[in-house]
mmCIF file of N, CA and C in Angstrom:
data_model
loop_
_atom_site.group_PDB
_atom_site.id
_atom_site.type_symbol
_atom_site.label_atom_id
_atom_site.label_comp_id
_atom_site.label_asym_id
_atom_site.label_seq_id
_atom_site.Cartn_x
_atom_site.Cartn_y
_atom_site.Cartn_z
ATOM 1 N N GLN A 13 0.812 -1.137 0.002
ATOM 2 C CA GLN A 13 0.028 0.064 -0.020
ATOM 3 C C GLN A 13 0.832 1.274 0.002
ATOM 4 N N VAL A 14 0.772 2.014 -1.038
ATOM 5 C CA VAL A 14 1.600 3.259 -1.158
ATOM 6 C C VAL A 14 0.869 4.352 -0.491
ATOM 7 N N GLN A 15 1.552 5.079 0.428
ATOM 8 C CA GLN A 15 0.947 6.255 1.050
ATOM 9 C C GLN A 15 1.823 7.461 0.774
ATOM 10 N N LEU A 16 1.158 8.613 0.517
ATOM 11 C CA LEU A 16 1.846 9.863 0.406
ATOM 12 C C LEU A 16 1.087 10.854 1.433
ATOM 13 N N VAL A 17 2.029 11.379 2.334
ATOM 14 C CA VAL A 17 1.569 12.278 3.352
ATOM 15 C C VAL A 17 2.048 13.664 3.153
ATOM 16 N N GLU A 18 1.162 14.575 2.998
ATOM 17 C CA GLU A 18 1.591 15.938 2.811
ATOM 18 C C GLU A 18 1.613 16.659 4.170
ATOM 19 N N SER A 19 2.424 17.687 4.197
ATOM 20 C CA SER A 19 2.432 18.557 5.404
ATOM 21 C C SER A 19 2.944 19.870 5.003
ATOM 22 N N GLY A 20 2.728 20.888 5.818
ATOM 23 C CA GLY A 20 3.366 22.243 5.611
ATOM 24 C C GLY A 20 2.363 23.190 5.165
ATOM 25 N N GLY A 21 1.185 22.917 4.887
ATOM 26 C CA GLY A 21 0.195 23.958 4.507
ATOM 27 C C GLY A 21 -0.217 24.823 5.706
ATOM 28 N N GLY A 22 -0.970 25.792 5.378
ATOM 29 C CA GLY A 22 -1.427 26.787 6.309
ATOM 30 C C GLY A 22 -1.798 28.077 5.775
ATOM 31 N N LEU A 23 -1.986 29.107 6.658
ATOM 32 C CA LEU A 23 -2.324 30.416 6.278
ATOM 33 C C LEU A 23 -0.989 31.262 6.161
ATOM 34 N N VAL A 24 -0.897 31.847 4.997
ATOM 35 C CA VAL A 24 0.358 32.673 4.768
ATOM 36 C C VAL A 24 -0.041 34.100 4.268
ATOM 37 N N GLN A 25 0.635 35.080 4.674
ATOM 38 C CA GLN A 25 0.305 36.361 4.117
ATOM 39 C C GLN A 25 0.839 36.568 2.654
ATOM 40 N N PRO A 26 0.184 37.424 1.972
ATOM 41 C CA PRO A 26 0.800 37.636 0.480
ATOM 42 C C PRO A 26 2.182 38.122 0.649
ATOM 43 N N GLY A 27 3.001 37.556 -0.351
ATOM 44 C CA GLY A 27 4.533 37.809 -0.350
ATOM 45 C C GLY A 27 5.345 36.880 0.490
ATOM 46 N N GLY A 28 4.656 36.040 1.339
ATOM 47 C CA GLY A 28 5.235 35.079 2.146
ATOM 48 C C GLY A 28 5.661 33.853 1.494
ATOM 49 N N SER A 29 6.212 32.972 2.253
ATOM 50 C CA SER A 29 6.842 31.719 1.700
ATOM 51 C C SER A 29 6.315 30.569 2.507
ATOM 52 N N LEU A 30 6.409 29.371 1.934
ATOM 53 C CA LEU A 30 6.123 28.174 2.698
ATOM 54 C C LEU A 30 6.804 26.959 1.965
ATOM 55 N N ARG A 31 6.923 25.933 2.780
ATOM 56 C CA ARG A 31 7.539 24.664 2.141
ATOM 57 C C ARG A 31 6.675 23.529 2.430
ATOM 58 N N LEU A 32 6.163 22.892 1.373
ATOM 59 C CA LEU A 32 5.282 21.673 1.509
ATOM 60 C C LEU A 32 6.229 20.443 1.478
ATOM 61 N N SER A 33 5.853 19.474 2.247
ATOM 62 C CA SER A 33 6.490 18.132 2.288
ATOM 63 C C SER A 33 5.634 17.089 1.855
ATOM 64 N N CYS A 34 6.107 16.096 1.176
ATOM 65 C CA CYS A 34 5.383 14.912 0.901
ATOM 66 C C CYS A 34 6.229 13.662 1.187
ATOM 67 N N ALA A 35 5.861 12.964 2.239
ATOM 68 C CA ALA A 35 6.539 11.794 2.711
ATOM 69 C C ALA A 35 5.965 10.598 2.081
ATOM 70 N N ALA A 36 6.776 9.713 1.500
ATOM 71 C CA ALA A 36 6.219 8.460 0.808
ATOM 72 C C ALA A 36 6.464 7.395 1.756
ATOM 73 N N SER A 37 5.573 6.282 1.677
ATOM 74 C CA SER A 37 5.780 5.132 2.530
ATOM 75 C C SER A 37 6.725 4.071 1.963
ATOM 76 N N LEU A 38 7.354 4.445 0.809
ATOM 77 C CA LEU A 38 8.369 3.546 0.345
ATOM 78 C C LEU A 38 9.420 4.381 -0.364
ATOM 79 N N SER A 39 10.532 3.707 -0.815
ATOM 80 C CA SER A 39 11.542 4.582 -1.450
ATOM 81 C C SER A 39 11.040 5.315 -2.643
ATOM 82 N N ILE A 40 11.499 6.527 -2.731
ATOM 83 C CA ILE A 40 10.978 7.401 -3.807
ATOM 84 C C ILE A 40 11.546 7.080 -5.152
ATOM 85 N N VAL A 41 12.690 6.302 -5.075
ATOM 86 C CA VAL A 41 13.232 5.846 -6.257
ATOM 87 C C VAL A 41 12.323 4.757 -7.018
ATOM 88 N N SER A 42 11.305 4.361 -6.377
ATOM 89 C CA SER A 42 10.331 3.485 -6.976
ATOM 90 C C SER A 42 9.458 4.177 -8.010
ATOM 91 N N PHE A 43 9.438 5.498 -7.917
ATOM 92 C CA PHE A 43 8.477 6.226 -8.736
ATOM 93 C C PHE A 43 9.157 6.821 -9.965
ATOM 94 N N ASN A 44 8.485 6.826 -11.055
ATOM 95 C CA ASN A 44 8.939 7.460 -12.249
ATOM 96 C C ASN A 44 9.067 8.963 -12.221
ATOM 97 N N ALA A 45 8.206 9.476 -11.475
ATOM 98 C CA ALA A 45 8.034 10.903 -11.203
ATOM 99 C C ALA A 45 7.204 11.159 -9.962
ATOM 100 N N MET A 46 7.443 12.408 -9.415
ATOM 101 C CA MET A 46 6.584 12.825 -8.376
ATOM 102 C C MET A 46 6.225 14.324 -8.544
ATOM 103 N N GLY A 47 5.146 14.785 -8.072
ATOM 104 C CA GLY A 47 4.872 16.098 -8.299
ATOM 105 C C GLY A 47 3.872 16.610 -7.293
ATOM 106 N N TRP A 48 3.561 17.944 -7.503
ATOM 107 C CA TRP A 48 2.563 18.602 -6.763
ATOM 108 C C TRP A 48 1.545 19.207 -7.694
ATOM 109 N N TYR A 49 0.287 18.923 -7.298
ATOM 110 C CA TYR A 49 -0.881 19.548 -7.993
ATOM 111 C C TYR A 49 -1.642 20.409 -7.021
ATOM 112 N N ARG A 50 -2.529 21.224 -7.544
ATOM 113 C CA ARG A 50 -3.347 22.020 -6.726
ATOM 114 C C ARG A 50 -4.687 22.211 -7.282
ATOM 115 N N GLN A 51 -5.689 22.297 -6.377
ATOM 116 C CA GLN A 51 -7.090 22.561 -6.774
ATOM 117 C C GLN A 51 -7.718 23.583 -6.001
ATOM 118 N N ALA A 52 -8.131 24.715 -6.597
ATOM 119 C CA ALA A 52 -8.843 25.911 -5.972
ATOM 120 C C ALA A 52 -10.351 25.542 -6.121
ATOM 121 N N PRO A 53 -11.069 26.218 -5.241
ATOM 122 C CA PRO A 53 -12.571 26.030 -5.256
ATOM 123 C C PRO A 53 -13.057 26.369 -6.579
ATOM 124 N N GLY A 54 -13.884 25.385 -7.148
ATOM 125 C CA GLY A 54 -14.523 25.638 -8.480
ATOM 126 C C GLY A 54 -13.607 25.527 -9.681
ATOM 127 N N LYS A 55 -12.376 25.036 -9.487
ATOM 128 C CA LYS A 55 -11.518 24.973 -10.516
ATOM 129 C C LYS A 55 -10.978 23.470 -10.605
ATOM 130 N N GLN A 56 -10.406 23.212 -11.803
ATOM 131 C CA GLN A 56 -9.886 21.793 -12.004
ATOM 132 C C GLN A 56 -8.462 21.803 -11.304
ATOM 133 N N ARG A 57 -8.179 20.523 -10.930
ATOM 134 C CA ARG A 57 -6.772 20.209 -10.387
ATOM 135 C C ARG A 57 -5.736 20.505 -11.495
ATOM 136 N N GLU A 58 -4.732 21.252 -11.102
ATOM 137 C CA GLU A 58 -3.757 21.516 -12.117
ATOM 138 C C GLU A 58 -2.324 21.253 -11.528
ATOM 139 N N LEU A 59 -1.358 20.938 -12.516
ATOM 140 C CA LEU A 59 0.050 20.642 -12.144
ATOM 141 C C LEU A 59 0.679 21.962 -11.590
ATOM 142 N N VAL A 60 1.490 21.833 -10.573
ATOM 143 C CA VAL A 60 2.158 22.964 -10.014
ATOM 144 C C VAL A 60 3.628 22.833 -10.420
ATOM 145 N N ALA A 61 4.147 21.599 -10.022
ATOM 146 C CA ALA A 61 5.597 21.282 -10.370
ATOM 147 C C ALA A 61 5.762 19.720 -10.252
ATOM 148 N N ARG A 62 6.720 19.296 -11.039
ATOM 149 C CA ARG A 62 6.978 17.832 -11.134
ATOM 150 C C ARG A 62 8.514 17.531 -11.326
ATOM 151 N N ILE A 63 8.933 16.487 -10.785
ATOM 152 C CA ILE A 63 10.284 16.054 -10.897
ATOM 153 C C ILE A 63 10.333 14.539 -11.294
ATOM 154 N N THR A 64 11.197 14.245 -12.244
ATOM 155 C CA THR A 64 11.261 12.809 -12.685
ATOM 156 C C THR A 64 12.351 12.163 -11.879
ATOM 157 N N ILE A 65 12.370 10.773 -12.037
ATOM 158 C CA ILE A 65 13.455 10.073 -11.249
ATOM 159 C C ILE A 65 14.772 10.537 -11.699
ATOM 160 N N GLY A 66 14.917 10.960 -12.965
ATOM 161 C CA GLY A 66 16.135 11.411 -13.483
ATOM 162 C C GLY A 66 16.490 12.966 -13.115
ATOM 163 N N GLY A 67 15.614 13.512 -12.371
ATOM 164 C CA GLY A 67 15.851 14.846 -11.903
ATOM 165 C C GLY A 67 15.355 15.983 -12.802
ATOM 166 N N ILE A 68 14.727 15.643 -13.799
ATOM 167 C CA ILE A 68 14.116 16.671 -14.700
ATOM 168 C C ILE A 68 12.939 17.275 -14.063
ATOM 169 N N THR A 69 12.774 18.603 -14.133
ATOM 170 C CA THR A 69 11.735 19.297 -13.378
ATOM 171 C C THR A 69 10.952 20.167 -14.376
ATOM 172 N N ASN A 70 9.687 20.303 -14.191
ATOM 173 C CA ASN A 70 8.936 21.313 -14.832
ATOM 174 C C ASN A 70 7.899 21.871 -13.959
ATOM 175 N N SER A 71 7.409 23.063 -14.207
ATOM 176 C CA SER A 71 6.409 23.762 -13.401
ATOM 177 C C SER A 71 5.471 24.489 -14.267
ATOM 178 N N ALA A 72 4.356 24.864 -13.631
ATOM 179 C CA ALA A 72 3.292 25.751 -14.290
ATOM 180 C C ALA A 72 3.879 27.110 -14.526
ATOM 181 N N ASP A 73 3.436 27.803 -15.540
ATOM 182 C CA ASP A 73 3.859 29.070 -15.924
ATOM 183 C C ASP A 73 3.500 29.941 -14.644
ATOM 184 N N SER A 74 2.380 29.699 -14.013
ATOM 185 C CA SER A 74 1.876 30.626 -12.978
ATOM 186 C C SER A 74 2.853 30.584 -11.671
ATOM 187 N N VAL A 75 3.697 29.621 -11.607
ATOM 188 C CA VAL A 75 4.547 29.538 -10.367
ATOM 189 C C VAL A 75 5.958 29.631 -10.824
ATOM 190 N N LYS A 76 6.404 29.697 -12.019
ATOM 191 C CA LYS A 76 7.837 29.695 -12.530
ATOM 192 C C LYS A 76 8.456 30.894 -11.912
ATOM 193 N N GLY A 77 9.716 30.685 -11.373
ATOM 194 C CA GLY A 77 10.494 31.686 -10.642
ATOM 195 C C GLY A 77 10.041 31.875 -9.227
ATOM 196 N N ARG A 78 8.958 31.257 -8.881
ATOM 197 C CA ARG A 78 8.479 31.363 -7.404
ATOM 198 C C ARG A 78 8.432 30.064 -6.688
ATOM 199 N N SER A 79 8.763 28.979 -7.468
ATOM 200 C CA SER A 79 8.625 27.692 -6.892
ATOM 201 C C SER A 79 9.831 26.739 -7.106
ATOM 202 N N THR A 80 10.132 25.888 -6.187
ATOM 203 C CA THR A 80 11.289 24.877 -6.382
ATOM 204 C C THR A 80 10.824 23.550 -5.856
ATOM 205 N N ILE A 81 10.889 22.540 -6.759
ATOM 206 C CA ILE A 81 10.550 21.252 -6.228
ATOM 207 C C ILE A 81 11.937 20.556 -6.015
ATOM 208 N N SER A 82 12.001 19.712 -4.994
ATOM 209 C CA SER A 82 13.259 19.068 -4.593
ATOM 210 C C SER A 82 12.909 17.813 -3.918
ATOM 211 N N ARG A 83 13.949 16.997 -3.642
ATOM 212 C CA ARG A 83 13.651 15.751 -3.021
ATOM 213 C C ARG A 83 14.857 15.374 -2.102
ATOM 214 N N ASP A 84 14.485 14.428 -1.155
ATOM 215 C CA ASP A 84 15.505 13.880 -0.229
ATOM 216 C C ASP A 84 15.384 12.401 -0.332
ATOM 217 N N PHE A 85 16.254 11.691 -0.971
ATOM 218 C CA PHE A 85 16.120 10.209 -1.085
ATOM 219 C C PHE A 85 16.126 9.464 0.251
ATOM 220 N N ALA A 86 17.044 10.010 1.117
ATOM 221 C CA ALA A 86 17.198 9.517 2.456
ATOM 222 C C ALA A 86 15.949 9.522 3.326
ATOM 223 N N LYS A 87 15.173 10.593 3.097
ATOM 224 C CA LYS A 87 13.884 10.761 3.787
ATOM 225 C C LYS A 87 12.777 10.292 3.079
ATOM 226 N N ASN A 88 12.839 9.902 1.812
ATOM 227 C CA ASN A 88 11.833 9.551 0.955
ATOM 228 C C ASN A 88 10.629 10.630 0.905
ATOM 229 N N THR A 89 11.194 11.882 0.724
ATOM 230 C CA THR A 89 10.331 13.056 0.739
ATOM 231 C C THR A 89 10.670 14.006 -0.472
ATOM 232 N N VAL A 90 9.542 14.545 -0.949
ATOM 233 C CA VAL A 90 9.574 15.576 -1.973
ATOM 234 C C VAL A 90 9.109 16.827 -1.374
ATOM 235 N N TYR A 91 9.719 17.992 -1.813
ATOM 236 C CA TYR A 91 9.382 19.214 -1.225
ATOM 237 C C TYR A 91 8.912 20.151 -2.281
ATOM 238 N N LEU A 92 8.094 21.155 -1.963
ATOM 239 C CA LEU A 92 7.761 22.232 -2.834
ATOM 240 C C LEU A 92 7.959 23.491 -2.029
ATOM 241 N N GLN A 93 8.921 24.317 -2.434
ATOM 242 C CA GLN A 93 9.103 25.563 -1.825
ATOM 243 C C GLN A 93 8.437 26.597 -2.706
ATOM 244 N N MET A 94 7.675 27.368 -2.116
ATOM 245 C CA MET A 94 7.005 28.491 -2.879
ATOM 246 C C MET A 94 7.228 29.861 -2.051
ATOM 247 N N ASN A 95 7.557 30.821 -2.981
ATOM 248 C CA ASN A 95 7.923 32.135 -2.533
ATOM 249 C C ASN A 95 7.040 33.122 -3.127
ATOM 250 N N SER A 96 6.993 34.347 -2.609
ATOM 251 C CA SER A 96 6.259 35.473 -3.187
ATOM 252 C C SER A 96 4.870 35.053 -3.381
ATOM 253 N N LEU A 97 4.252 34.357 -2.449
ATOM 254 C CA LEU A 97 2.823 33.868 -2.581
ATOM 255 C C LEU A 97 1.870 34.988 -2.861
ATOM 256 N N ILE A 98 0.895 34.655 -3.603
ATOM 257 C CA ILE A 98 -0.139 35.581 -3.918
ATOM 258 C C ILE A 98 -1.533 34.835 -3.657
ATOM 259 N N PRO A 99 -2.564 35.636 -3.473
ATOM 260 C CA PRO A 99 -3.859 35.059 -3.182
ATOM 261 C C PRO A 99 -4.319 33.884 -4.173
ATOM 262 N N GLU A 100 -3.951 34.096 -5.368
ATOM 263 C CA GLU A 100 -4.276 33.045 -6.349
ATOM 264 C C GLU A 100 -3.607 31.723 -6.145
ATOM 265 N N ASP A 101 -2.707 31.670 -5.256
ATOM 266 C CA ASP A 101 -2.044 30.397 -4.924
ATOM 267 C C ASP A 101 -2.913 29.601 -3.933
ATOM 268 N N THR A 102 -3.953 30.269 -3.410
ATOM 269 C CA THR A 102 -4.790 29.607 -2.491
ATOM 270 C C THR A 102 -5.446 28.321 -3.098
ATOM 271 N N ALA A 103 -5.249 27.176 -2.488
ATOM 272 C CA ALA A 103 -5.815 25.928 -3.009
ATOM 273 C C ALA A 103 -5.496 24.732 -2.005
ATOM 274 N N VAL A 104 -5.987 23.604 -2.319
ATOM 275 C CA VAL A 104 -5.585 22.369 -1.762
ATOM 276 C C VAL A 104 -4.505 21.912 -2.577
ATOM 277 N N TYR A 105 -3.263 21.574 -1.918
ATOM 278 C CA TYR A 105 -2.217 21.110 -2.644
ATOM 279 C C TYR A 105 -2.055 19.525 -2.471
ATOM 280 N N TYR A 106 -1.844 18.808 -3.558
ATOM 281 C CA TYR A 106 -1.880 17.401 -3.522
ATOM 282 C C TYR A 106 -0.465 16.894 -4.018
ATOM 283 N N CYS A 107 0.032 15.954 -3.308
ATOM 284 C CA CYS A 107 1.236 15.232 -3.739
ATOM 285 C C CYS A 107 0.873 14.052 -4.759
ATOM 286 N N ASN A 108 1.563 13.892 -5.720
ATOM 287 C CA ASN A 108 1.294 12.776 -6.690
ATOM 288 C C ASN A 108 2.500 12.098 -6.961
ATOM 289 N N ALA A 109 2.478 10.797 -7.297
ATOM 290 C CA ALA A 109 3.472 9.906 -7.651
ATOM 291 C C ALA A 109 3.021 8.871 -8.662
ATOM 292 N N VAL A 110 3.845 8.609 -9.641
ATOM 293 C CA VAL A 110 3.480 7.634 -10.689
ATOM 294 C C VAL A 110 4.671 6.536 -10.844
ATOM 295 N N ARG A 111 4.276 5.338 -11.164
ATOM 296 C CA ARG A 111 5.277 4.390 -11.422
ATOM 297 C C ARG A 111 4.704 3.266 -12.236
ATOM 298 N N GLY A 112 5.489 2.441 -12.785
ATOM 299 C CA GLY A 112 5.157 1.394 -13.649
ATOM 300 C C GLY A 112 5.284 1.737 -15.086
ATOM 301 N N PRO A 113 5.084 0.738 -15.987
ATOM 302 C CA PRO A 113 5.276 1.066 -17.431
ATOM 303 C C PRO A 113 4.077 2.164 -17.786
ATOM 304 N N THR A 114 4.432 3.042 -18.524
ATOM 305 C CA THR A 114 3.687 4.150 -18.967
ATOM 306 C C THR A 114 2.914 4.866 -17.761
ATOM 307 N N ASN A 115 3.640 4.816 -16.633
ATOM 308 C CA ASN A 115 3.031 5.511 -15.451
ATOM 309 C C ASN A 115 1.649 5.114 -15.152
ATOM 310 N N LYS A 116 1.325 3.861 -15.209
ATOM 311 C CA LYS A 116 0.011 3.394 -15.046
ATOM 312 C C LYS A 116 -0.431 3.398 -13.675
ATOM 313 N N ASP A 117 0.403 3.307 -12.766
ATOM 314 C CA ASP A 117 0.112 3.316 -11.344
ATOM 315 C C ASP A 117 0.273 4.718 -10.854
ATOM 316 N N VAL A 118 -0.873 5.314 -10.344
ATOM 317 C CA VAL A 118 -0.907 6.738 -9.988
ATOM 318 C C VAL A 118 -1.367 6.774 -8.529
ATOM 319 N N TYR A 119 -0.673 7.557 -7.647
ATOM 320 C CA TYR A 119 -0.911 7.728 -6.306
ATOM 321 C C TYR A 119 -1.132 9.196 -5.890
ATOM 322 N N TRP A 120 -2.014 9.442 -4.996
ATOM 323 C CA TRP A 120 -2.287 10.869 -4.416
ATOM 324 C C TRP A 120 -2.239 10.831 -2.917
ATOM 325 N N GLY A 121 -1.711 11.961 -2.449
ATOM 326 C CA GLY A 121 -1.892 12.222 -1.043
ATOM 327 C C GLY A 121 -3.266 12.764 -0.739
ATOM 328 N N GLN A 122 -3.488 13.064 0.632
ATOM 329 C CA GLN A 122 -4.767 13.477 1.002
ATOM 330 C C GLN A 122 -4.988 14.967 0.834
ATOM 331 N N GLY A 123 -3.824 15.694 0.530
ATOM 332 C CA GLY A 123 -4.019 17.145 0.251
ATOM 333 C C GLY A 123 -3.712 17.895 1.503
ATOM 334 N N THR A 124 -3.244 19.171 1.281
ATOM 335 C CA THR A 124 -2.962 20.087 2.391
ATOM 336 C C THR A 124 -3.351 21.516 1.933
ATOM 337 N N GLN A 125 -4.170 22.204 2.732
ATOM 338 C CA GLN A 125 -4.776 23.476 2.426
ATOM 339 C C GLN A 125 -3.594 24.585 2.555
ATOM 340 N N VAL A 126 -3.601 25.324 1.562
ATOM 341 C CA VAL A 126 -2.689 26.585 1.503
ATOM 342 C C VAL A 126 -3.605 27.722 1.258
ATOM 343 N N THR A 127 -3.573 28.690 2.200
ATOM 344 C CA THR A 127 -4.455 29.939 2.049
ATOM 345 C C THR A 127 -3.502 31.116 2.215
ATOM 346 N N VAL A 128 -3.584 31.994 1.104
ATOM 347 C CA VAL A 128 -2.703 33.163 1.048
ATOM 348 C C VAL A 128 -3.653 34.402 1.269
ATOM 349 N N SER A 129 -3.599 34.946 2.373
ATOM 350 C CA SER A 129 -4.531 36.062 2.674
ATOM 351 C C SER A 129 -3.917 36.955 3.740
ATOM 352 N N SER A 130 -4.277 38.215 3.733
ATOM 353 C CA SER A 130 -3.909 39.220 4.736
ATOM 354 C C SER A 130 -4.932 39.218 5.897
#
């Protein structure tokens, strides 16, 4: 049973920063890629940032220059550092992992709320 547990969300003022963590229940080298998605009320879930097992990263245009995805193999954890937060970043953030041929096995965390407000 694969589990992804997010932490680090909360209330942040505009311009602030936070770091989200996603701890996996098994070695993260098992996954072809891991990433962060977010879903705001009334909107579809969207990719925020993603990192492949080879270390290739990509991120949404809306967070480019403000976000960094990283990982710690020893802790089986993936991080999302977000800076210069704006109210539009308010959403539930979900950790995602994929493995298997053609990424057929997809796993999600339970989500962590990020609210950017003064």
